[in-house]
PDB file of C-alpha atoms in Angstrom:
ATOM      1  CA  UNK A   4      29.533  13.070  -4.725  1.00  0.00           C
ATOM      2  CA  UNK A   5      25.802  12.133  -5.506  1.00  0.00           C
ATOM      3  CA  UNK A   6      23.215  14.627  -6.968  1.00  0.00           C
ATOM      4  CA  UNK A   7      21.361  16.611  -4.648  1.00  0.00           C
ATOM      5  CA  UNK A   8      18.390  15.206  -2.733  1.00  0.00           C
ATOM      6  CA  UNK A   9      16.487  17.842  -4.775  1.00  0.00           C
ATOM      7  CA  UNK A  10      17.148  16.859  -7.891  1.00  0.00           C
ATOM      8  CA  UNK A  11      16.195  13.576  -6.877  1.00  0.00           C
ATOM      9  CA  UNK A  12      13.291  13.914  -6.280  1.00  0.00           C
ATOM     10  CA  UNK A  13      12.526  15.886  -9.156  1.00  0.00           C
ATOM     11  CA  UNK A  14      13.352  12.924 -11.134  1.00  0.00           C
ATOM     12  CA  UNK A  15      11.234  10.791  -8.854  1.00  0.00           C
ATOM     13  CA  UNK A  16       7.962  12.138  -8.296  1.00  0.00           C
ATOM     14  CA  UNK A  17       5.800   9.683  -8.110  1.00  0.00           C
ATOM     15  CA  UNK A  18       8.469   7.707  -5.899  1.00  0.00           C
ATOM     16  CA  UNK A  19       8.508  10.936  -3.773  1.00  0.00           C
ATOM     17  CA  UNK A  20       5.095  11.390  -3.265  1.00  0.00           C
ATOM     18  CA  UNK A  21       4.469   7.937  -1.916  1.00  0.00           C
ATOM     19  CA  UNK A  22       7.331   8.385   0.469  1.00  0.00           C
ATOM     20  CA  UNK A  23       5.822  11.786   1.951  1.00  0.00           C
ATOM     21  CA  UNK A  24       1.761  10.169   2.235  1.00  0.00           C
ATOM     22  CA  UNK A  25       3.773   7.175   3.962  1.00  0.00           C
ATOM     23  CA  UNK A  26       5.574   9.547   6.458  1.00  0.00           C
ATOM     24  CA  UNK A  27       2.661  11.820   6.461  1.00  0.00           C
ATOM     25  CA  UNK A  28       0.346   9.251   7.658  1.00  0.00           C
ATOM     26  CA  UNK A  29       3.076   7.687  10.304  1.00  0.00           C
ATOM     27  CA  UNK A  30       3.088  11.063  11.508  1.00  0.00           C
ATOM     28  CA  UNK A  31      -0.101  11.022  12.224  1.00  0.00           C
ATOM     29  CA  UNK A  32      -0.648   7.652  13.230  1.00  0.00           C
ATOM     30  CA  UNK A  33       2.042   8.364  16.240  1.00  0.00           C
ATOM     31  CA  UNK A  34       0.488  11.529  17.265  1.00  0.00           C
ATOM     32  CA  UNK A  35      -2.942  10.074  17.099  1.00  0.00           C
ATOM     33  CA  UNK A  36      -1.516   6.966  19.147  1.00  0.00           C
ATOM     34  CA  UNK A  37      -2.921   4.716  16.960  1.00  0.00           C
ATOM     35  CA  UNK A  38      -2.424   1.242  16.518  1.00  0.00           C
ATOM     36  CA  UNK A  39      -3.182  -1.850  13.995  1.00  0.00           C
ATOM     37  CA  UNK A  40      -6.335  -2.732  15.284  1.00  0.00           C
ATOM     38  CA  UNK A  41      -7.050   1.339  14.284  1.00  0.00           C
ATOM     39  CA  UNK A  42      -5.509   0.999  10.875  1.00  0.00           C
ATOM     40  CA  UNK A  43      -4.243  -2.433   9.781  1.00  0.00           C
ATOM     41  CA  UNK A  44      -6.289  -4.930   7.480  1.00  0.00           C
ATOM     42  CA  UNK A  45      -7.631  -8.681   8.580  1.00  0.00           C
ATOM     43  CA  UNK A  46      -9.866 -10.745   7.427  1.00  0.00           C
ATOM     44  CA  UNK A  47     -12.425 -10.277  10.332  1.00  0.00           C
ATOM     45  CA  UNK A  48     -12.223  -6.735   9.957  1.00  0.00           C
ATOM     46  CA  UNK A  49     -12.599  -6.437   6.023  1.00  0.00           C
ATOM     47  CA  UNK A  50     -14.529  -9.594   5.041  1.00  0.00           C
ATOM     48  CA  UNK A  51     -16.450 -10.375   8.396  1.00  0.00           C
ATOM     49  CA  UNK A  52     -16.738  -6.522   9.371  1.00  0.00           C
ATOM     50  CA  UNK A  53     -17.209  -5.189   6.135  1.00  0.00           C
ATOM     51  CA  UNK A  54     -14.503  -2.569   6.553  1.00  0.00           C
ATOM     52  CA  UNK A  55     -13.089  -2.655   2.593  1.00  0.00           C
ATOM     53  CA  UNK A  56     -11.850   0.798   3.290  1.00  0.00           C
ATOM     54  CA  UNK A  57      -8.817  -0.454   5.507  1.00  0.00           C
ATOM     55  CA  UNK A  58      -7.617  -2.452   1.923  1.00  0.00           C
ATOM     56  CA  UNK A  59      -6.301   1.031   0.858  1.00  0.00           C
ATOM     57  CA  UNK A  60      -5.186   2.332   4.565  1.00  0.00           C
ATOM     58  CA  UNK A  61      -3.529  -0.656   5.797  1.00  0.00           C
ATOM     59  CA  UNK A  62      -0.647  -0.005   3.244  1.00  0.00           C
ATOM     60  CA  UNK A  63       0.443   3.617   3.838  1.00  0.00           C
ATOM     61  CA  UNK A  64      -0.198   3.087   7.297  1.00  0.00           C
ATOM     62  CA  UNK A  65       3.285   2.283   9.310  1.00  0.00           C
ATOM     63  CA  UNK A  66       2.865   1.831  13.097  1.00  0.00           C
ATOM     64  CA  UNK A  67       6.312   0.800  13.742  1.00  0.00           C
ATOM     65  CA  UNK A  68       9.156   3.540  12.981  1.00  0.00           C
ATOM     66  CA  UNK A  69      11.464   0.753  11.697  1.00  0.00           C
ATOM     67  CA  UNK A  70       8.955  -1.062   9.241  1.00  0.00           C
ATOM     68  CA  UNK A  71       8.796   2.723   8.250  1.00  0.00           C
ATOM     69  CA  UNK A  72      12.235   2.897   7.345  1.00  0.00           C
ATOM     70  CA  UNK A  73      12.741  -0.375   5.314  1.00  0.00           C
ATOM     71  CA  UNK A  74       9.631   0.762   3.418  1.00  0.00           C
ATOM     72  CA  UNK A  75      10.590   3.963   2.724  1.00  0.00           C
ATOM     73  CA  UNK A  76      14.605   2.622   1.927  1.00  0.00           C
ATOM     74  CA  UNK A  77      12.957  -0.349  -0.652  1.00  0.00           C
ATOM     75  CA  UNK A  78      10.860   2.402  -2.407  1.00  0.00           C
ATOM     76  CA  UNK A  79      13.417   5.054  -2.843  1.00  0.00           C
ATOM     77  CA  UNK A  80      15.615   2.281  -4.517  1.00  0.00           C
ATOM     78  CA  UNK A  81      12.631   1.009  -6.980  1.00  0.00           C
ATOM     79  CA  UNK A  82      12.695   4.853  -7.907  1.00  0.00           C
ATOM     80  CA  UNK A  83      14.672   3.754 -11.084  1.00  0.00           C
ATOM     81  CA  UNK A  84      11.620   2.981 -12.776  1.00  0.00           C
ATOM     82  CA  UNK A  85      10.731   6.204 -12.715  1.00  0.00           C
ATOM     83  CA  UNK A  86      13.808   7.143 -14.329  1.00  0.00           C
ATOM     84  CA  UNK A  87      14.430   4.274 -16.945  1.00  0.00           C
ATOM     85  CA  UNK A  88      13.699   4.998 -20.633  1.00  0.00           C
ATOM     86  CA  UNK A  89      11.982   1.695 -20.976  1.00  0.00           C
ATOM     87  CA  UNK A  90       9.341   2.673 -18.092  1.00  0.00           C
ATOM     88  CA  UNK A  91       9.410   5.912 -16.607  1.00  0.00           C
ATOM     89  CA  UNK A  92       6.734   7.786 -14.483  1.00  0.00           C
ATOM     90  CA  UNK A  93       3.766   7.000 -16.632  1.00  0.00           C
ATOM     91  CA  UNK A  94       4.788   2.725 -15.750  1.00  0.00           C
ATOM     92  CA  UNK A  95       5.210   4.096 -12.228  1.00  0.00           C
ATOM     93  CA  UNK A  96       1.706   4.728 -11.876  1.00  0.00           C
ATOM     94  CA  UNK A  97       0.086   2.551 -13.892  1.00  0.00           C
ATOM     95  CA  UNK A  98       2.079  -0.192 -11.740  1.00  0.00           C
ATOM     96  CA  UNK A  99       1.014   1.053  -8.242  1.00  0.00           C
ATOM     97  CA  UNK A 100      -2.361   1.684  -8.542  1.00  0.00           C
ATOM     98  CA  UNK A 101      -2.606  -1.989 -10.272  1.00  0.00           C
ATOM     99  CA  UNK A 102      -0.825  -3.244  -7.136  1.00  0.00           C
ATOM    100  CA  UNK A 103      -2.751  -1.024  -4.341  1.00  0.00           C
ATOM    101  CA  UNK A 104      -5.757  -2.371  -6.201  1.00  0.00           C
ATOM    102  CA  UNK A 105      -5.327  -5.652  -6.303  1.00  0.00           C
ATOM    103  CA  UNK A 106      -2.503  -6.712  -3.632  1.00  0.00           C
ATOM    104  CA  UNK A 107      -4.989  -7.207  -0.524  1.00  0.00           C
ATOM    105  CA  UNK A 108      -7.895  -8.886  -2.410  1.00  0.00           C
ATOM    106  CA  UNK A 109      -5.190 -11.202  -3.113  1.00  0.00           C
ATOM    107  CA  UNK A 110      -4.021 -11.520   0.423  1.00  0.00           C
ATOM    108  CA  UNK A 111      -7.675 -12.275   1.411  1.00  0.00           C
ATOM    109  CA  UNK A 112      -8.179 -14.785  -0.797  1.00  0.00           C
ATOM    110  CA  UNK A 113      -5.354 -16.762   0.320  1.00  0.00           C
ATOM    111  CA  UNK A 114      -6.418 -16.107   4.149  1.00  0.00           C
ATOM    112  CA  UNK A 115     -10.169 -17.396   3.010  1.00  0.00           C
ATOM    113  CA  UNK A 116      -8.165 -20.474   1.717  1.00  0.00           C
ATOM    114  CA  UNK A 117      -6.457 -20.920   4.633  1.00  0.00           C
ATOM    115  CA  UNK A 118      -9.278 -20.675   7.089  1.00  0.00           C
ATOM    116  CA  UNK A 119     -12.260 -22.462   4.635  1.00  0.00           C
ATOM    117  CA  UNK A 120     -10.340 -24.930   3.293  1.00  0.00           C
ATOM    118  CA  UNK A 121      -7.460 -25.509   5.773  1.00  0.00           C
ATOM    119  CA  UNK A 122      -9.078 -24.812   8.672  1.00  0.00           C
ATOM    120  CA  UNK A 123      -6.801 -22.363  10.444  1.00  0.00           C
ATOM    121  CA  UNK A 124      -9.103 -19.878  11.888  1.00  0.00           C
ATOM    122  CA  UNK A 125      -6.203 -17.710  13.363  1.00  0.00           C
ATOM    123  CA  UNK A 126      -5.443 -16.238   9.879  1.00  0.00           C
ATOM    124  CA  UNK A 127      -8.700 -14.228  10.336  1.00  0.00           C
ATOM    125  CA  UNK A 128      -7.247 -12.554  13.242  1.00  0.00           C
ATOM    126  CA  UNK A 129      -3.616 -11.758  11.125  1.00  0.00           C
ATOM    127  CA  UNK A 130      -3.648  -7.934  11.040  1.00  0.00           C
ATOM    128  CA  UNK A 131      -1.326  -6.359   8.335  1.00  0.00           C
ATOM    129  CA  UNK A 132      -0.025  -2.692   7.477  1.00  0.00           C
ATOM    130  CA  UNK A 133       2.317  -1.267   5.316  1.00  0.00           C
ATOM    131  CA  UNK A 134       3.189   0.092   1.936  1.00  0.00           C
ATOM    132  CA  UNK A 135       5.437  -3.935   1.715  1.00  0.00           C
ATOM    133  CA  UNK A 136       2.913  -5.393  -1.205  1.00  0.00           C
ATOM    134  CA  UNK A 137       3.695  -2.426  -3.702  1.00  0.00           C
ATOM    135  CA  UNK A 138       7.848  -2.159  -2.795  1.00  0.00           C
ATOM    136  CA  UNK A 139       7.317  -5.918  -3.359  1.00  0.00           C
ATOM    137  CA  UNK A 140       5.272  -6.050  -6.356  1.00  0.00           C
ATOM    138  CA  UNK A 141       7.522  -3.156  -8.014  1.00  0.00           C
ATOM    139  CA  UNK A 142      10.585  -5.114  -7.593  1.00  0.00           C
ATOM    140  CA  UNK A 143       9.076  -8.513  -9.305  1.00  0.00           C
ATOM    141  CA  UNK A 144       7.668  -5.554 -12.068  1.00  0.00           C
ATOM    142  CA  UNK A 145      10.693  -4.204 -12.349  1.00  0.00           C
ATOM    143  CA  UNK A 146      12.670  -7.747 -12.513  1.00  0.00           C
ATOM    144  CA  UNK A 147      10.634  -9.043 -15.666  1.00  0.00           C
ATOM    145  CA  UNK A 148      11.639  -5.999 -17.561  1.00  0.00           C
ATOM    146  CA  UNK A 149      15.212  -5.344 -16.537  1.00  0.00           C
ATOM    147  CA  UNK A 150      15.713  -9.328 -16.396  1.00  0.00           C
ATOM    148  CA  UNK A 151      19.639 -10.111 -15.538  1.00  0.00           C
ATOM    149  CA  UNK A 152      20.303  -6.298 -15.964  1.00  0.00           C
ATOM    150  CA  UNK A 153      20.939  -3.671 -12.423  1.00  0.00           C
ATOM    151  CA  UNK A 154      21.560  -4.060  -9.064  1.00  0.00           C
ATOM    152  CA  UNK A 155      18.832  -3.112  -5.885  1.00  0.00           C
ATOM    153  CA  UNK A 156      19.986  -2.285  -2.444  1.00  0.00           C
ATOM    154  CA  UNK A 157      19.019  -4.649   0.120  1.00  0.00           C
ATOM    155  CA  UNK A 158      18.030  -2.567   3.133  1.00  0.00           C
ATOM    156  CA  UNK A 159      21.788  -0.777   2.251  1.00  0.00           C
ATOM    157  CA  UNK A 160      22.720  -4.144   3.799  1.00  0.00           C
ATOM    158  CA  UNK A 161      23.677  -5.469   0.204  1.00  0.00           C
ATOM    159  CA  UNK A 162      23.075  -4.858  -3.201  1.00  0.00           C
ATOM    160  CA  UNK A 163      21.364  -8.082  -5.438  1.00  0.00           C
ATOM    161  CA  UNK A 164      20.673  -8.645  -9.256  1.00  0.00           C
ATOM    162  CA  UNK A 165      16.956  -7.420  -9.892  1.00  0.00           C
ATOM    163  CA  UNK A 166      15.460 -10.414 -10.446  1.00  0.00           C
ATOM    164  CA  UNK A 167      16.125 -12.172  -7.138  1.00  0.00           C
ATOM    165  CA  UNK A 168      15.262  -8.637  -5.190  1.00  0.00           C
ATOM    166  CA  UNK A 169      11.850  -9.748  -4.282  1.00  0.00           C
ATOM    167  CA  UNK A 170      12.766 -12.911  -2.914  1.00  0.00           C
ATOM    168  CA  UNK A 171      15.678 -11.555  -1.001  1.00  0.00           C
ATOM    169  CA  UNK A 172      13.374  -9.052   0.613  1.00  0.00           C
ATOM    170  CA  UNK A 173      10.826 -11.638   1.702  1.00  0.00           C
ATOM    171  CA  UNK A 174      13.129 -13.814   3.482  1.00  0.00           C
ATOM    172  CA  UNK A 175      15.289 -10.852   4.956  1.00  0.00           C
ATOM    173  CA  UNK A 176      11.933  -8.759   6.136  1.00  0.00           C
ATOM    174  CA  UNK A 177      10.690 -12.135   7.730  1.00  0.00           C
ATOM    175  CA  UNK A 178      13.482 -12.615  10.062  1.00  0.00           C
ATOM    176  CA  UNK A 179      14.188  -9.180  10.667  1.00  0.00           C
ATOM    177  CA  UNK A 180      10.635  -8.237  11.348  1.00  0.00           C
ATOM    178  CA  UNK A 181       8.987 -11.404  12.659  1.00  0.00           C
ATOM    179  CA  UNK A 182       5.462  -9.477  12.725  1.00  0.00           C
ATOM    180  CA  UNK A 183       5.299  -8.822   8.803  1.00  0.00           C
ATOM    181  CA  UNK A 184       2.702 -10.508   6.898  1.00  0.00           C
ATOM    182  CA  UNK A 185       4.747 -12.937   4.732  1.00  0.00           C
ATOM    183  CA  UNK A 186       1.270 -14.497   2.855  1.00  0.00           C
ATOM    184  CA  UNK A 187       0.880 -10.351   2.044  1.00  0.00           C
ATOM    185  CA  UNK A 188       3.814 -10.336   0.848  1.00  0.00           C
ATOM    186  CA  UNK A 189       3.581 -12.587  -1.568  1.00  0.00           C
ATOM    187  CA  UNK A 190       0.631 -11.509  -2.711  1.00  0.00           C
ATOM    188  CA  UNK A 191       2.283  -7.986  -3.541  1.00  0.00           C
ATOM    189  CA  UNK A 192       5.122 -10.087  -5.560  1.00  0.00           C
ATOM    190  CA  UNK A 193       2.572 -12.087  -7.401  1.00  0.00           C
ATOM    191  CA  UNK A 194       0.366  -9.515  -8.422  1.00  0.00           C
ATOM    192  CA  UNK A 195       4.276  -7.594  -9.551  1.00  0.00           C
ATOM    193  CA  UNK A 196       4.911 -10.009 -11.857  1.00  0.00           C
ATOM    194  CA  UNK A 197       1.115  -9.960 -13.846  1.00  0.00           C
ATOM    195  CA  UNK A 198       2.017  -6.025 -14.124  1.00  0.00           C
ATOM    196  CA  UNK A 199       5.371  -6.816 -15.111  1.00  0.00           C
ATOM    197  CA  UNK A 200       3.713  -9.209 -17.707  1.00  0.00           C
ATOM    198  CA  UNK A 201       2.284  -6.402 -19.220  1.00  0.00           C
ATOM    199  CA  UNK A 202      -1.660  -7.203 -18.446  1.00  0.00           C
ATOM    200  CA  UNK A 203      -2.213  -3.420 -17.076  1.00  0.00           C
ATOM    201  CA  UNK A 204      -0.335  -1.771 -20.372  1.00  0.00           C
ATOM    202  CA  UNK A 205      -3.623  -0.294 -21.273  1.00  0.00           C
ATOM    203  CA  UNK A 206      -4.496   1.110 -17.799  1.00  0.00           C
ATOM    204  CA  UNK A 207      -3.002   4.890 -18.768  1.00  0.00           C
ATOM    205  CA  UNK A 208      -1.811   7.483 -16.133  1.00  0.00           C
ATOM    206  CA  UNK A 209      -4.899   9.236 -16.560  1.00  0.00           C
ATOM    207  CA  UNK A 210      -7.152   5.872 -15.171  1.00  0.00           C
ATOM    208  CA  UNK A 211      -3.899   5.592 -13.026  1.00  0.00           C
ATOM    209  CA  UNK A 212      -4.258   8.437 -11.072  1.00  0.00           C
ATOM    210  CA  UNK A 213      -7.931   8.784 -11.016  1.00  0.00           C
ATOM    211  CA  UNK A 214      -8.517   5.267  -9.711  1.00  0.00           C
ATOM    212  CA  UNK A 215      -5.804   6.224  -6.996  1.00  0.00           C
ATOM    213  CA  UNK A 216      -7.924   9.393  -5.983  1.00  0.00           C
ATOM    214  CA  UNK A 217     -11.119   7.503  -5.672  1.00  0.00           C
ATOM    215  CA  UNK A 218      -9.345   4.660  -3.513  1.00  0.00           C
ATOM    216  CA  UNK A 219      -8.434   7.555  -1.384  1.00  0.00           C
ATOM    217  CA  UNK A 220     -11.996   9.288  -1.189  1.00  0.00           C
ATOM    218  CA  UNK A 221     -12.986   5.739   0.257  1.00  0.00           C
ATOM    219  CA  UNK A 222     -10.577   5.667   2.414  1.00  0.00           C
ATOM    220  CA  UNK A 223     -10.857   8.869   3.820  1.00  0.00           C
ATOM    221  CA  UNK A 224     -14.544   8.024   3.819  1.00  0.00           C
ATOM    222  CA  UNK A 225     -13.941   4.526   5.986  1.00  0.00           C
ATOM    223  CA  UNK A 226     -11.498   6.604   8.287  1.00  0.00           C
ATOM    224  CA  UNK A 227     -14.327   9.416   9.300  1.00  0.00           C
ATOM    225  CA  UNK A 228     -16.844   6.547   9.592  1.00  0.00           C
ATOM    226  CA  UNK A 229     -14.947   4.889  11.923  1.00  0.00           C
ATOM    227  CA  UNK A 230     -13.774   7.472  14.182  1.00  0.00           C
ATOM    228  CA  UNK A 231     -10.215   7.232  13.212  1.00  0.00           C
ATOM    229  CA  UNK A 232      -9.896  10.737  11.594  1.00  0.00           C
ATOM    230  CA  UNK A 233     -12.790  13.731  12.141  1.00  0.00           C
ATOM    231  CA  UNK A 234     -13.817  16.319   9.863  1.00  0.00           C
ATOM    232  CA  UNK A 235     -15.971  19.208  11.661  1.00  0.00           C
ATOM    233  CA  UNK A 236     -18.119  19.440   8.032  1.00  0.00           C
ATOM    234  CA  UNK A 237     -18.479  15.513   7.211  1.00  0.00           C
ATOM    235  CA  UNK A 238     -20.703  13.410   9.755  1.00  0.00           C
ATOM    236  CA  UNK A 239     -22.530  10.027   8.971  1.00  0.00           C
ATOM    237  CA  UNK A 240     -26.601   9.428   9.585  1.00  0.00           C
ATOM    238  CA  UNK A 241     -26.561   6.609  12.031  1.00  0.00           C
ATOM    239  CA  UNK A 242     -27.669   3.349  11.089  1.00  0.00           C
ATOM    240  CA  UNK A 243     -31.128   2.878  11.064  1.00  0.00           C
ATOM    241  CA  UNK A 244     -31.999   6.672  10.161  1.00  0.00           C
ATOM    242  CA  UNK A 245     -34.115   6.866   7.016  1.00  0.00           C
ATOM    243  CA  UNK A 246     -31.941   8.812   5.136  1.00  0.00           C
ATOM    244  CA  UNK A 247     -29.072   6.590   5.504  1.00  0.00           C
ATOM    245  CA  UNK A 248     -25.375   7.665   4.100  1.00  0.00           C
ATOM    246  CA  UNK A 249     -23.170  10.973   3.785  1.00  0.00           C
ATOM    247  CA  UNK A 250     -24.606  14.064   4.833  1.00  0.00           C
ATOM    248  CA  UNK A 251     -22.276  17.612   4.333  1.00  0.00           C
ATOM    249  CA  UNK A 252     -22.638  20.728   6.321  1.00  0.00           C
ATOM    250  CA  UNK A 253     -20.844  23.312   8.185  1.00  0.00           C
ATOM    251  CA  UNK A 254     -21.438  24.035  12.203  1.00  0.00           C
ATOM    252  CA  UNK A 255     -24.810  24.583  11.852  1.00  0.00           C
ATOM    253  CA  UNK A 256     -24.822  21.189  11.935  1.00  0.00           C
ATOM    254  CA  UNK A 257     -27.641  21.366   8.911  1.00  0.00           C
ATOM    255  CA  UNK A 258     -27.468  18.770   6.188  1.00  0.00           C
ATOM    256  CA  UNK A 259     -27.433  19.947   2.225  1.00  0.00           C
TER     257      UNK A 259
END
């Protein structure tokens, strides 16, 4: 018999807590009836639009119940990290934020390639979602440090040696979800291995955490702004007013 779920997830925090803000906001996505226009990330929308906010809500938003599910599978599997002596939680975190950071600047840079350079203006239109560029980038992470050493599960499919995980879930999620974003991907498994490299070893939990907090205040700020989420006590000066930006109040209505 395994150990209970419980104590699990005790040993898996982190891991834990990223499943439950993924489900939480897939909850809320389906009840909202939202769709990837509402919370996905593309170029137009970002770069063009200005939207950076969908960077950070694209990828623990799920619209589809079974990109949920392979999401949610992939990460509970990377939860070793959190458990091996050589990384643990602290590595965890420093690793995520690193890759929530920097995954989908990545991704637009190749798409402003791909349009500048190479002229294919329908990769401004390519609208992605999904917590797939951290799963990804943990498993190239956690395949430079446990090189030749552990097995993942594929999907519970199959189990591969770590260090061919990443690549085995980029061909297997492109031909079993023909929608996912194989250029964001890739970005999530190259920006991996530079944390795996050990460039963010001086980015502590501490920085961790608080630069995942502030990613969310902007997120949560882009999703009132656009209409997406409402908050009775938050409420934006339209554009134009002189006092332009955040005003606070209650149901008075009254700004402080």
């Amino acid at each position: 018999m395994g150990r209970p779920l419980l104590l699990e997830v005790a040993d898996k925090p982190a891991t834990s807590a990223a499943i439950a803000v993924c489900v939480g906001a897939w909850l809320l996505i389906t009840q909202r009836r939202l769709g990837y226009e509402d919370v996905g990330m593309s170029y137009d929308k970002v770069v063009r639009g200005r939207q950076a906010w969908r960077m950070i809500v694209c990828q623990f938003s799920h619209v589809e119940a079974l990109h949920l599910i392979f999401n949610v599978s992939a990460l509970w599997s990377l939860g070793g990290i959190e458990t091996s002596p050589k990384m643990g939680t602290g590595y965890y975190l420093r690793a995520s934020a690193a890759l929530i950071a920097l995954s989908q600047p990545l991704c637009l840079a190749f798409y402003h390639l791909l349009i500048t350079v190479g002229g294919r203006e329908r990769y401004a239109r390519v609208t992605a979602v999904g917590y797939s560029c951290v799963t990804f980038g943990l498993m190239s992470a956690l395949s430079v440090n446990e090189l030749g050493m552990g097995q993942l599960s594929l999907f519970g499919l199959a189990s591969i040696p770590a260090p061919l995980a990443p690549f085995g879930y980029l061909v297997l999620t492109s031909v079993l979800i023909p929608r996912a974003s194989f250029i964001g991907h890739l970005s999530g498994v190259l920006v991996g291995y530079v944390v795996g490299f050990g460039v963010f070893e001086q980015l502590t939990p501490f920085w961790a955490v608080s630069l995942a907090l502030w990613g969310a205040l902007g997120a949560l700020v882009g999703l009132v702004r656009s209409g997406a989420v409402s908050l009775p006590f938050v409420r934006f000066e339209e554009e134009g007013d002189v006092e332009a930006g955040l005003a606070v109040g209650f149901s008075s209505g009254a700004a402080v």
